[in-house]
Short mmCIF file of C-alpha atoms and ligand atoms in Angstrom, two decimals:
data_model
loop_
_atom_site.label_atom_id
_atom_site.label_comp_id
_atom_site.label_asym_id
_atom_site.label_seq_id
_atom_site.Cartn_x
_atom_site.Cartn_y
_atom_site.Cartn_z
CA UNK M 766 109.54 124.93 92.74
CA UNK M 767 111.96 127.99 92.21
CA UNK M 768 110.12 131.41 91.82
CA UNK M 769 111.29 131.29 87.73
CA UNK M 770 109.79 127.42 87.34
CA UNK M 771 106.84 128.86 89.25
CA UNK M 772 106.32 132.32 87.16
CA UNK M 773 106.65 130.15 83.99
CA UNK M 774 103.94 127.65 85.23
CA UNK M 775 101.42 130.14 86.02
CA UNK M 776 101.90 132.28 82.59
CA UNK M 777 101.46 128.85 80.87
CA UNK M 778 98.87 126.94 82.97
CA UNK M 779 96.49 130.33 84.41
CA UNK M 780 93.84 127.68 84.75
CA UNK M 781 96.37 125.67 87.15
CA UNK M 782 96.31 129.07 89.66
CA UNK M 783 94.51 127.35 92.36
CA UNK M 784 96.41 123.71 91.87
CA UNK M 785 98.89 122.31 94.11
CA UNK M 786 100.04 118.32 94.17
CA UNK M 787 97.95 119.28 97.92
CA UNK M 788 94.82 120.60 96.32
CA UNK M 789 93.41 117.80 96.09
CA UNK M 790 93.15 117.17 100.05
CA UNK M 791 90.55 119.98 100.41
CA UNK M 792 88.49 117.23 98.03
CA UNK M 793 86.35 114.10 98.87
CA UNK M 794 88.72 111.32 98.66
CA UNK M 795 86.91 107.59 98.20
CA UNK M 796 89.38 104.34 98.26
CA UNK M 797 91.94 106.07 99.96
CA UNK M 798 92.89 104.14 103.67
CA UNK M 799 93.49 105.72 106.92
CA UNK M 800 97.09 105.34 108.16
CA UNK M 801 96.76 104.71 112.07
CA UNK M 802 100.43 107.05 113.06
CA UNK M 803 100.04 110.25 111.07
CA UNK M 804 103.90 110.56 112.04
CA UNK M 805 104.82 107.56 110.27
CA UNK M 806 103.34 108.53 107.23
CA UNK M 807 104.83 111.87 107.57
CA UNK M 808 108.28 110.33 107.49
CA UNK M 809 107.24 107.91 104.95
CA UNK M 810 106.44 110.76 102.46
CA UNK M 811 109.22 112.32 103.15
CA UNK M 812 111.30 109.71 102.00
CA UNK M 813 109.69 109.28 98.93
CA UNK M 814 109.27 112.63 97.97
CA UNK M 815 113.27 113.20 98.35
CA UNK M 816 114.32 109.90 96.12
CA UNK M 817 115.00 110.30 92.75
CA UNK M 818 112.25 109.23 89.94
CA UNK M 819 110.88 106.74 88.13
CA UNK M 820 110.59 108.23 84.96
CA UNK M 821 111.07 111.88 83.24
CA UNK M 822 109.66 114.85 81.87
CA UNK M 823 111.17 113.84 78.44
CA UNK M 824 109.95 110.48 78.17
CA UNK M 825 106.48 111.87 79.34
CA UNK M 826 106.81 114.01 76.56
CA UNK M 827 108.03 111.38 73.91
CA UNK M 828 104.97 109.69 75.07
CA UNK M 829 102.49 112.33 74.45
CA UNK M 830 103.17 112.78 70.87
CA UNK M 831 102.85 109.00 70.34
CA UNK M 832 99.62 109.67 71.81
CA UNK M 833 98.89 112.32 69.51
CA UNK M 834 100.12 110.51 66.31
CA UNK M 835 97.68 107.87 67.56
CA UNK M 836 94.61 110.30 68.09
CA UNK M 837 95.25 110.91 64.13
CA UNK M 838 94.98 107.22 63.57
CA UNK M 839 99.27 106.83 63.11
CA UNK M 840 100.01 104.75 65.68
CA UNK M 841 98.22 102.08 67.96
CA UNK M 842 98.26 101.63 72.02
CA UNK M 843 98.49 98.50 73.00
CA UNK M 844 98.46 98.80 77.32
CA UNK M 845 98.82 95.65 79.14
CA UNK M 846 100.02 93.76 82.40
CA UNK M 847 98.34 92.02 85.51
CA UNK M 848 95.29 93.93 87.24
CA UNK M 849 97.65 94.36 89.70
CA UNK M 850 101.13 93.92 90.60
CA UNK M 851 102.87 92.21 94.23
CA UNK M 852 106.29 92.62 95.64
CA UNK M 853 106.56 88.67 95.35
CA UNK M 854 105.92 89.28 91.35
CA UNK M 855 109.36 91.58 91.32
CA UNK M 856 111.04 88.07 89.98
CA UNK M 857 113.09 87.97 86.52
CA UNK M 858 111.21 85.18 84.79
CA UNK M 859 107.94 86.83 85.31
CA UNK M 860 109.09 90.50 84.09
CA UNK M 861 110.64 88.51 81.41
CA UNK M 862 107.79 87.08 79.96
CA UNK M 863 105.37 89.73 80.56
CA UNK M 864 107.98 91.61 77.91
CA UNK M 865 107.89 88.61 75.99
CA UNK M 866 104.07 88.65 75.25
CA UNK M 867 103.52 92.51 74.87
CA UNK M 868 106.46 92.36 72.24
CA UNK M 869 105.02 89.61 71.09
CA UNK M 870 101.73 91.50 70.37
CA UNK M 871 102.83 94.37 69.34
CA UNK M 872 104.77 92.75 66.46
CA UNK M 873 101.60 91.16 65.36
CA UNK M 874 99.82 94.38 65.98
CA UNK M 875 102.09 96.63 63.96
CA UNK M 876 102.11 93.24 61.44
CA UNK M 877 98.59 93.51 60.82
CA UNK M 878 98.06 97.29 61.29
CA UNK M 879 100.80 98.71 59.31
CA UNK M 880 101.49 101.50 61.75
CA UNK M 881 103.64 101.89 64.76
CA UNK M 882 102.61 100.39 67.89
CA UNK M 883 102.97 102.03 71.37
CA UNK M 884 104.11 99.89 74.07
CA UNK M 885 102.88 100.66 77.74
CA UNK M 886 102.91 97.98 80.55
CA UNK M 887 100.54 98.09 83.72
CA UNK M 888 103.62 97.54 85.32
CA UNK M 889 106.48 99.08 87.39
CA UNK M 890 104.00 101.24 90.30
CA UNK M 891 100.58 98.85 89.63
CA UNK M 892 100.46 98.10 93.22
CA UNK M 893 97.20 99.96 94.13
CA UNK M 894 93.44 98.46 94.16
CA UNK M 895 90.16 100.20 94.49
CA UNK M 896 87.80 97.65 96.48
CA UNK M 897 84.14 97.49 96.73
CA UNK M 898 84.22 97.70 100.72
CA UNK M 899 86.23 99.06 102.84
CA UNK M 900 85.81 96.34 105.47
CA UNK M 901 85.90 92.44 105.34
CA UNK M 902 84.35 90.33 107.83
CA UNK M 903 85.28 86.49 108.81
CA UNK M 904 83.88 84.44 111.21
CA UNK M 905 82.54 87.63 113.10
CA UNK M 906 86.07 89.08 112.79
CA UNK M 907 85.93 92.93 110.69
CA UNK M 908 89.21 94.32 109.56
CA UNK M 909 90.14 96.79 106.63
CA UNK M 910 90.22 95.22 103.14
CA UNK M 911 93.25 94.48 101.44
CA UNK M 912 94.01 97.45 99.05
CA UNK M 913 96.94 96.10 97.00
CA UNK M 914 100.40 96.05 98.26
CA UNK M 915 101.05 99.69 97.99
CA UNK M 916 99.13 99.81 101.10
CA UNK M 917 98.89 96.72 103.11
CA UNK M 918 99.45 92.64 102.90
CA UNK M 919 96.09 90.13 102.13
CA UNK M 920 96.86 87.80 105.09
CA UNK M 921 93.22 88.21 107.04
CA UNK M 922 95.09 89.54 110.51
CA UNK M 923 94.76 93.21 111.71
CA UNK M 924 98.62 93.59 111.72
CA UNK M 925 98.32 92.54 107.94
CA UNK M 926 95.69 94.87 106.92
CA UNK M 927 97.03 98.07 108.64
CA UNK M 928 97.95 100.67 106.31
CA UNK M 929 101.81 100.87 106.02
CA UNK M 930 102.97 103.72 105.12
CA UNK M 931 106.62 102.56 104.35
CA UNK M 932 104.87 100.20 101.50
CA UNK M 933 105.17 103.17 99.55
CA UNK M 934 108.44 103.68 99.56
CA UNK M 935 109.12 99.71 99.14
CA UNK M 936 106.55 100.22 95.99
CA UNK M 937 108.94 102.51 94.70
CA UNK M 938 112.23 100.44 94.94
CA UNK M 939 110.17 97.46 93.55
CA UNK M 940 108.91 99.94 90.87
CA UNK M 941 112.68 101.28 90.47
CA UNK M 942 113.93 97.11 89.69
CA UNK M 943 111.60 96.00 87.40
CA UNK M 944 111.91 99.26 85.46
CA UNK M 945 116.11 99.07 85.39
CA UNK M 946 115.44 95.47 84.46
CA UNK M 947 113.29 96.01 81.35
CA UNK M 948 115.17 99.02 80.32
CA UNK M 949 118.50 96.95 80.46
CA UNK M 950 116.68 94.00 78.73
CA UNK M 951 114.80 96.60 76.06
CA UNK M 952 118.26 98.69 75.16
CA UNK M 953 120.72 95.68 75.81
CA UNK M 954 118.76 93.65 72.60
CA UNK M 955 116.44 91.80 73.74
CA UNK M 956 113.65 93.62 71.74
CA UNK M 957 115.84 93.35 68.59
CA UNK M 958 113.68 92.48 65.50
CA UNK M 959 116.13 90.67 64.13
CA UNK M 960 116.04 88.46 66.92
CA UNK M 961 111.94 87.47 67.51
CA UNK M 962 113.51 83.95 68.73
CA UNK M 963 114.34 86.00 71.87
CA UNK M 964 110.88 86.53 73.07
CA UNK M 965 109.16 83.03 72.06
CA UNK M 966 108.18 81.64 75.63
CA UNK M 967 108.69 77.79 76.00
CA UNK M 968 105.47 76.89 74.93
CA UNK M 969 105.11 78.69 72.02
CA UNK M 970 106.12 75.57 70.10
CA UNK M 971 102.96 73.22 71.59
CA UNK M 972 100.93 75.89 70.73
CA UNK M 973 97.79 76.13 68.13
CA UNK M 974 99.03 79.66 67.10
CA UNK M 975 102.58 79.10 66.49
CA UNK M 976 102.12 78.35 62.62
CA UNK M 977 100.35 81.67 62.02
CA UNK M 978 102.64 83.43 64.55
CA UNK M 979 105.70 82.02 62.77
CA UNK M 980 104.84 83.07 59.81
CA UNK M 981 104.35 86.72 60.86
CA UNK M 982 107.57 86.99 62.12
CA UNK M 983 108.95 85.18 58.77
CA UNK M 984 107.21 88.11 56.88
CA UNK M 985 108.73 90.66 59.00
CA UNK M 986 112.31 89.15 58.80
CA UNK M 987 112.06 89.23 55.20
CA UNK M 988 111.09 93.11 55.33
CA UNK M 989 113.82 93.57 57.69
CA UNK M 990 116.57 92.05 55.10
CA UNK M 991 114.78 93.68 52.18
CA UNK M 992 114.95 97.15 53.82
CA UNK M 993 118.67 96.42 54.87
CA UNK M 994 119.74 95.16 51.09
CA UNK M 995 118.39 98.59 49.90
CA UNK M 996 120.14 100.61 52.85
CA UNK M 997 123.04 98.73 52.53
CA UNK M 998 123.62 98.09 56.08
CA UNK M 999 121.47 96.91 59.35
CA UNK M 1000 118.60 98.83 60.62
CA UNK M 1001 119.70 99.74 63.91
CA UNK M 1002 116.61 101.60 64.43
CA UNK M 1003 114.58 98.12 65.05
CA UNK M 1004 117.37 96.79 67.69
CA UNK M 1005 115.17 98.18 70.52
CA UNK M 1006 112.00 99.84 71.37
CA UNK M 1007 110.34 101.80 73.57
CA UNK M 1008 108.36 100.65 76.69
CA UNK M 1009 106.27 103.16 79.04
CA UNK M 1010 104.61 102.22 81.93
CA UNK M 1011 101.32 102.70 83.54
CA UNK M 1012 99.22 102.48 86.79
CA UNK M 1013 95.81 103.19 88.27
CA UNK M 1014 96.72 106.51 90.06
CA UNK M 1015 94.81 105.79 92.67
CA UNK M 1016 96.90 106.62 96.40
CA UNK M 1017 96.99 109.90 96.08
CA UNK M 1018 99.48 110.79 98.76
CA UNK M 1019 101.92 108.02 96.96
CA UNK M 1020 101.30 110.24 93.90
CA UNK M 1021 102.05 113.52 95.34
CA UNK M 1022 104.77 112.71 96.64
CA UNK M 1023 106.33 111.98 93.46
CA UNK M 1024 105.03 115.12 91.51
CA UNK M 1025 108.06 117.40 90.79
CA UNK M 1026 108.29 120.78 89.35
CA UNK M 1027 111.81 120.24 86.45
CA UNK M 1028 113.77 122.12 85.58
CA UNK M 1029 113.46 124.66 82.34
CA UNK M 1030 110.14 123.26 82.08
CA UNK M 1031 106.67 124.50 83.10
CA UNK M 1032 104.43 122.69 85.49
CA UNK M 1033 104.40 119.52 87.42
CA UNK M 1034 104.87 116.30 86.59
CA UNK M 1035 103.87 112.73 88.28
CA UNK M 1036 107.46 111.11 87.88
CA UNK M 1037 105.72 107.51 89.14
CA UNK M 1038 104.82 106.61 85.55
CA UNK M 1039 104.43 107.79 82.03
CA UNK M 1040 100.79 107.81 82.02
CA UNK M 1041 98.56 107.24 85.09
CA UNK M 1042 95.02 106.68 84.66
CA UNK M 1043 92.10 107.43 87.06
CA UNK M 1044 90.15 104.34 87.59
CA UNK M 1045 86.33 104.16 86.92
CA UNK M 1046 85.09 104.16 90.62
CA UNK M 1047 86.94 107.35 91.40
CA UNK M 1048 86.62 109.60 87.87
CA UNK M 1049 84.34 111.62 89.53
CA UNK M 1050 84.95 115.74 89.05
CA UNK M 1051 84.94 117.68 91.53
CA UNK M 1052 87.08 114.78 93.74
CA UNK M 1053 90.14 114.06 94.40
CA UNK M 1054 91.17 112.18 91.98
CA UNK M 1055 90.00 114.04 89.04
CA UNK M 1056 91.47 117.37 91.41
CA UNK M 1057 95.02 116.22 91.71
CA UNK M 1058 94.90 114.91 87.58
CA UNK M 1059 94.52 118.09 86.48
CA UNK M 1060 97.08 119.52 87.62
CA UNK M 1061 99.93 117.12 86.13
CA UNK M 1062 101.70 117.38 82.62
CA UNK M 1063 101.85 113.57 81.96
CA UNK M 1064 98.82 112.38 79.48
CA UNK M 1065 96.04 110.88 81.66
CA UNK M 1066 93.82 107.91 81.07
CA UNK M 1067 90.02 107.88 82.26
CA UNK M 1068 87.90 104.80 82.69
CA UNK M 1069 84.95 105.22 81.08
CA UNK M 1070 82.02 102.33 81.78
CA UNK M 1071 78.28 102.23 81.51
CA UNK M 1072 77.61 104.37 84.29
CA UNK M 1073 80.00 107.31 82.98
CA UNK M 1074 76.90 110.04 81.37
CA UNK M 1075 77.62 112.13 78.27
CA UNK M 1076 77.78 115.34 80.44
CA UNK M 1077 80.06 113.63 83.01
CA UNK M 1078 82.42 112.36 80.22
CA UNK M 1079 82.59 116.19 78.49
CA UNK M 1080 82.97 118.06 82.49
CA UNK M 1081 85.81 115.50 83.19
CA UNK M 1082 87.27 116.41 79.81
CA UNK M 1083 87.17 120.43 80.25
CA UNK M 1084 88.70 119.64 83.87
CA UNK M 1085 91.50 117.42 82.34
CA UNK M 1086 91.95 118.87 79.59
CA UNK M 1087 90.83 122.72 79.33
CA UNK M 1088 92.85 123.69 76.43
CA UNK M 1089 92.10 120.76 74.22
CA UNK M 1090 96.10 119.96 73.93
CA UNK M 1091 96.95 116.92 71.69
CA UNK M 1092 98.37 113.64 73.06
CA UNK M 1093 96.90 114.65 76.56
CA UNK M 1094 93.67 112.24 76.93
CA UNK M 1095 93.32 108.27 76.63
CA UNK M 1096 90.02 107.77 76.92
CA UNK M 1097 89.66 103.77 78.07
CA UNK M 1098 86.40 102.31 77.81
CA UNK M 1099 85.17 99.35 79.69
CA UNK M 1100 81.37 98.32 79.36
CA UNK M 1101 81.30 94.80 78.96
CA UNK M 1102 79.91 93.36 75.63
CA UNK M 1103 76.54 93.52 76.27
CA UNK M 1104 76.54 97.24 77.09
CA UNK M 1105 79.17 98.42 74.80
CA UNK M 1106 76.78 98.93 71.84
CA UNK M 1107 74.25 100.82 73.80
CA UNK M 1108 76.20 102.71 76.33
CA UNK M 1109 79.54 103.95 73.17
CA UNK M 1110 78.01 105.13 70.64
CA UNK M 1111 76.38 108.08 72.93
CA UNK M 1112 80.06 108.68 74.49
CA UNK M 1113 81.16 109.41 71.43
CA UNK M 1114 78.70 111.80 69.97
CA UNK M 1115 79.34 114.10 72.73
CA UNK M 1116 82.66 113.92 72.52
CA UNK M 1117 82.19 115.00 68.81
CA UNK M 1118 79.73 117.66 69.01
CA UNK M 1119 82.21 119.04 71.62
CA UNK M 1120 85.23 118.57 69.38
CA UNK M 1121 87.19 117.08 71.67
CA UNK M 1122 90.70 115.43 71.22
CA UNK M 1123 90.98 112.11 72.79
CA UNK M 1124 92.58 108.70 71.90
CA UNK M 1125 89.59 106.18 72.34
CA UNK M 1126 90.97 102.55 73.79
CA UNK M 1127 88.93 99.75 74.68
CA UNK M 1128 89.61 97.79 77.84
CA UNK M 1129 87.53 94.65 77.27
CA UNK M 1130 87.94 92.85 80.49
CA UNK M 1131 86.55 94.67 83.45
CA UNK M 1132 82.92 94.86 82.07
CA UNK M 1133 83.58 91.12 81.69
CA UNK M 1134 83.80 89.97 84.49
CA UNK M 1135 81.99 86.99 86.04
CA UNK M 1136 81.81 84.81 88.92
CA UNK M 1137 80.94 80.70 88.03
CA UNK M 1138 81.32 77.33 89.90
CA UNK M 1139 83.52 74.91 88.81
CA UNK M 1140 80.62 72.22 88.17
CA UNK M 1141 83.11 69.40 88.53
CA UNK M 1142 86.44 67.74 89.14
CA UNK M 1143 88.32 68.40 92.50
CA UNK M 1144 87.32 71.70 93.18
CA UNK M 1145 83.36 71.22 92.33
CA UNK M 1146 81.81 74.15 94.01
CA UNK M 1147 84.37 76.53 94.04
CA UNK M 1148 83.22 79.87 93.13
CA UNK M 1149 86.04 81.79 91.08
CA UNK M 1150 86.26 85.22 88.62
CA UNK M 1151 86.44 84.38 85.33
CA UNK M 1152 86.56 86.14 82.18
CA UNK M 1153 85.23 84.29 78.13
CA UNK M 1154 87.69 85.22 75.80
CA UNK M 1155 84.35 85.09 73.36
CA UNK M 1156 82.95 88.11 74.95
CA UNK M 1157 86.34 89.90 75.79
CA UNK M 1158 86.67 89.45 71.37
CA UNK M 1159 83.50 90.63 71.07
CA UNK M 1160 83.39 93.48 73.28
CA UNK M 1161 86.92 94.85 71.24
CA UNK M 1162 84.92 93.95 67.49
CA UNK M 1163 81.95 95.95 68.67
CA UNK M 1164 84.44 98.99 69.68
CA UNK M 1165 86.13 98.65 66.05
CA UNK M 1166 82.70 98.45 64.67
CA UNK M 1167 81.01 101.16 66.64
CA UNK M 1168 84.07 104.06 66.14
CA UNK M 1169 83.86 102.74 62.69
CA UNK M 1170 80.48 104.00 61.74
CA UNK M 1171 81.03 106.84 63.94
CA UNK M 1172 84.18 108.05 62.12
CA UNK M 1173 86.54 108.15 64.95
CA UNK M 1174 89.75 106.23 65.72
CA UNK M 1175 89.62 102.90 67.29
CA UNK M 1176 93.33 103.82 68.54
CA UNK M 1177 94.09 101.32 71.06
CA UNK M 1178 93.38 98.28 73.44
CA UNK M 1179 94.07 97.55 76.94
CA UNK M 1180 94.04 93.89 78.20
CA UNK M 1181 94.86 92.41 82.06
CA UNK M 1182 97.00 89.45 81.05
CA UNK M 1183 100.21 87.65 81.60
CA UNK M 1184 103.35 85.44 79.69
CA UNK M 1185 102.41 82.57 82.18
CA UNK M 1186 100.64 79.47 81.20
CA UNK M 1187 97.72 80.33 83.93
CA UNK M 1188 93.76 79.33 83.71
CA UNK M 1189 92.20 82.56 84.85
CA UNK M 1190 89.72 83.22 81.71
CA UNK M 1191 87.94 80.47 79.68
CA UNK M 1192 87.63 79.74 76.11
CA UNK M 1193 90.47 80.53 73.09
CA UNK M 1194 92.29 78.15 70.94
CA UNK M 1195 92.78 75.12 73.88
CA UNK M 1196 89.27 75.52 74.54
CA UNK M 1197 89.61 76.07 78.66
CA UNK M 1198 85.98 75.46 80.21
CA UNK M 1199 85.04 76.13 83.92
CA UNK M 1200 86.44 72.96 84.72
CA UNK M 1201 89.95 73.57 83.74
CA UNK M 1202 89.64 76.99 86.22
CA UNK M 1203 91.22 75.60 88.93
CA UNK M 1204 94.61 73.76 87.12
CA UNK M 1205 96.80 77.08 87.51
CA UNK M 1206 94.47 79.83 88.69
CA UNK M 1207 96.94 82.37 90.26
CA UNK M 1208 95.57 85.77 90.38
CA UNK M 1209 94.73 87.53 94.00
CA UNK M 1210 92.38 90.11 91.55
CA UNK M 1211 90.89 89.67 87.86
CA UNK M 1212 91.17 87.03 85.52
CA UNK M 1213 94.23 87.45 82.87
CA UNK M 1214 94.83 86.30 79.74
CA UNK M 1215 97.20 83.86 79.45
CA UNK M 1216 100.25 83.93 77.22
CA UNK M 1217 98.60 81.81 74.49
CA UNK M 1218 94.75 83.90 75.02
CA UNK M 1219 96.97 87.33 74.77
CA UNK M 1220 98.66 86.36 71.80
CA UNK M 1221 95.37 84.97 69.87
CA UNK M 1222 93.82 88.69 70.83
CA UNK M 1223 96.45 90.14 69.29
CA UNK M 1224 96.37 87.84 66.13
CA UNK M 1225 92.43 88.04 65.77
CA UNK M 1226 92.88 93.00 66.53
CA UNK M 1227 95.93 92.27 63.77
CA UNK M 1228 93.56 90.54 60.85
CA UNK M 1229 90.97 93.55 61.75
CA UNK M 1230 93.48 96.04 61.58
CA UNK M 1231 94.68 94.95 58.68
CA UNK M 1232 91.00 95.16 57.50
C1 PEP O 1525 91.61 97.91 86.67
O1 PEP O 1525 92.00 98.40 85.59
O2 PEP O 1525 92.19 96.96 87.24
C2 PEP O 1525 90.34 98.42 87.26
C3 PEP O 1525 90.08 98.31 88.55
O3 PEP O 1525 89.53 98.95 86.33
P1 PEP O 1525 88.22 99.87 86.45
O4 PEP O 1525 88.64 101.11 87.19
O5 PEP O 1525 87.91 100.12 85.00
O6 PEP O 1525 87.18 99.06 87.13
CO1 CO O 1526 91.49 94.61 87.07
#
C-alpha cells in the first residue's frame, strides 16, 4: 500500500491499527492444511498475489448497498450454487444452467416479492471444504483428508492428498473462466427479461411446475410491454442483471493473497469474491478466521447454527463490524428444522437489544442433513447424504415465521443446489424417495437441490413473499 492509501486507511479504520492481510497468522488457525515445501508455497503465493483480480472495489461496493437496501426489507438475497465447486465442473453446460436456475428463481422471487432480488452464486472461488477430520484411514492406510480442490485431489493416494500449493493459483484461473463466462452470458443477453425462453432448461416442459412457472413469466412479460407502451420504447434496464459471487473464505493464505489495498480508496479489499463468508466450524473470535475478516472492506457472511451463543453472535459482530456500518453483515443461519424454533428466536433478541444492523438469511440445508440406506433396488445398503425437501421448506417457513413475530427482516435465503436433473435430496413435486437416491447421485459433498426442487423452493418463498 502507498504511504497516502495507508494514512487514509488508518484515519478511517483506527480500529484496523493492528490488522494486516498477515495478522491473522499470529491466530489459531483450524481446517487449514500443512503444505509439505514451504518454498513451493512461497512461490505459489507469489504468483497469485501478483495476478490481476477477480472482482473490484466497485462492485464490492455496488454490492453492499444492495445489502443495505435489503437490511431495510427493499430487496431480497437469494445465494446459491453447489456446496462446493471442482475444476472438472469449469464446463459451459453446467455454468449455464446453474445461471439458468438462479435466474430462474429470482424471477419468481422478485414475482412473488415485489422487490428487487440480489443475485449471488456460490460459485467462481467455491473450491474450499472444512472437514470433520483431518485424517482418513483405509484398510490400515492414514492420509490427509481431501479438503476441496483448492487444496488437493479426492483420489485416496498420498500423492493425491498432498497439499498443492499451485491449486491455488489453478483455483484462480478456473475462478477467472467461469466468471468471464457468466459476465459475457449476463451482459451479452442472456438474462434479458424479454427473453425468459433463454433460461428454460430442457426439462422444464415434463415438468409438474411448468404451468405455474409459465404463467409467472406470462405475467411479467405483460408488465414488461405495459411499462414499455407507457415509456414508449424498450426497457433496456431489464436486458441484463447483476450476478456476484460468493465462497466459504476458508484458506486463508489463498485469501491473503488476493487482498489489495486500491487505489483512492481506504482499506483492503479480498478481490477473490464479492462477499466471502466464514463458515460455521471456524466463526470463532479471537481466530483466524474471524482475525483476517475484520480487516477486509467486502460485506461478510457468518454461519450461524445451534451451537453459535447469544454472546458469541454479538462479540463476532463488534469484531466484524465495530462501527455498525450498513450493508456490511449477512448473517446466515443454519439450524436444521427441528432446532430453528428454539435456537432463532434467542439470536435475534440479542441482536436487537444490541441494535445491531445485519441482513438475516436462512440457509436451510446444512442443519438438514442426513445419512439413510437405500432400503432397496440395486444399491440396497448403500449409505448416502440426503437432504427432505419437507424439512429444508420447513426450516425456511419457520425463519419467515419466527423474524415475523420478532419484527425483523426475513431478507434472504441460501440453498446448495444445481440446474442438473440429479437425485441428491428426496421429496418435492416427483416425489423422489430413498430409493430413487442412487439414479443420478453426483455430488462428492452435500445433497443439492435439483433444478426442478430449486425452482419449487423458489415458487413455494415467492407465494410467502407475496404474503
Ligand atoms: C457450506 O456452506 O457448504 C458449509 C460447510 O456450511 P456450514 O459452515 O454452515 O456448515
Ligand atoms: Co455444504
Amino acid at each position: 500500500m502507498s504511504l497516502t492509501a495507508h494514512v487514509l486507511h488508518m484515519a478511517n479504520h483506527p480500529h484496523n491499527a493492528d490488522w494486516s492481510p498477515e495478522s491473522w497468522k499470529a491466530c489459531t488457525a483450524v481446517q487449514q492444511p500443512s503444505y509439505p515445501d514451504a518454498n513451493e508455497l512461497r512461490s505459489a503465493l507469489g504468483e497469485l498475489s501478483s495476478l490481476p483480480p477477480l472482482v473490484t472495489s466497485w462492485e464490492i461496493e455496488a454490492l453492499t448497498s444492495q445489502i443495505a437496501e435489503a437490511q431495510e426489507g427493499k430487496r431480497f438475497l437469494l445465494q446459491g450454487g453447489d456446496c462446493a465447486e471442482t475444476f472438472d465442473d469449469c464446463r459451459s453446460a453446467t455454468i449455464a444452467s446453474k445461471l439458468k436456475i438462479l435466474l430462474q428463481m429470482s424471477l419468481v422471487l422478485t414475482h412473488g416479492g415485489g422487490m428487487p432480488v440480489i443475485r449471488v452464486g456460490r460459485f467462481a472461488g467455491q473450491y474450499a471444504k472444512p472437514r470433520s477430520e483431518d485424517t482418513e484411514t483405509r484398510d490400515g492406510v492414514t492420509l490427509p483428508t481431501y479438503r476441496g480442490d483448492l487444496v488437493n485431489k479426492p483420489d485416496f493416494t498420498a500423492a493425491a492428498r498432498a497439499a498443492q500449493p499451485w491449486r491455488m493459483v489453478q483455483a484462480h484461473a478456473r475462478s477467472a473462466i467461469t466468471l468471464n463466462f457468466i459476465r459475457s452470458l449476463v451482459d451479452g443477453g442472456f438474462a434479458d427479461l424479454h427473453h425468459p425462453e433463454y433460461w428454460d432448461l430442457d426439462f422444464v416442459q415434463h415438468s409438474p411446475l411448468r404451468d405455474e412457472y409459465q404463467r409467472i413469466t406470462r405475467e411479467i412479460g405483460q408488465s414488461l410491454r405495459f411499462m414499455e407502451t407507457l415509456a414508449g420504447s424498450p426497457v433496456h434496464e431489464m436486458r441484463r442483471v447483476d450476478f456476484f459471487t460468493s465462497h466459504e473464505g476458508l484458506l486463508l493464505p489463498s485469501e491473503a493473497a488476493q487482498t489489495r489495498a486500491v487505489p483512492h480508496k481506504a482499506g483492503w479489499w479480498d478481490l477473490s469474491t464479492h462477499l466471502p463468508w466464514i463458515g460455521y466450524r471456524t466463526a470463532v473470535p479471537g481466530e483466524a478466521h474471524v482475525e483476517f475478516f475484520r480487516g477486509v472492506r467486502n460485506p461478510v457472511g457468518v454461519k450461524v447454527g445451534p451451537g453459535t451463543t447469544p454472546q458469541r453472535l454479538i462479540d463476532l459482530l463488534s469484531v466484524l463490524n465495530p462501527s455498525d456500518e450498513p450493508g456490511k453483515i449477512v448473517i446466515i443461519h443454519r439450524f436444521g428444522a427441528h432446532e430453528i424454533g428454539k435456537c432463532l428466536p434467542p439470536l435475534v433478541a440479542a441482536v436487537q437489544a444490541a441494535r445491531r444492523r445485519v441482513l438475516w438469511t436462512c440457509d436451510p440445508m446444512h442443519g438438514n442433513t442426513e445419512m439413510v440406506t437405500v432400503a432397496s433396488g440395486p444399491h440396497a445398503g448403500t449409505r448416502v447424504k440426503t437432504r427432505k425437501f419437507d424439512h429444508i421448506l420447513a426450516e425456511v417457513e419457520q425463519a419467515f415465521e419466527i423474524h415475523r413475530m420478532k419484527g425483523t427482516v426475513m431478507g434472504g435465503v441460501h440453498f446448495e443446489l444445481t440446474g442438473e436433473e440429479v437425485t441428491e435430496c428426496t421429496g418435492g413435486a416427483r416425489g423422489l424417495g430413498d430409493e430413487g437416491l442412487m439414479a443420478a447421485y453426483r455430488s462428492r459433498v452435500d445433497p443439492r437441490l435439483n433444478y426442478e426442487q430449486a425452482l419449487e423452493m423458489a415458487l413455494r418463498i415467492a407465494r410467502r413473499l407475496g404474503a
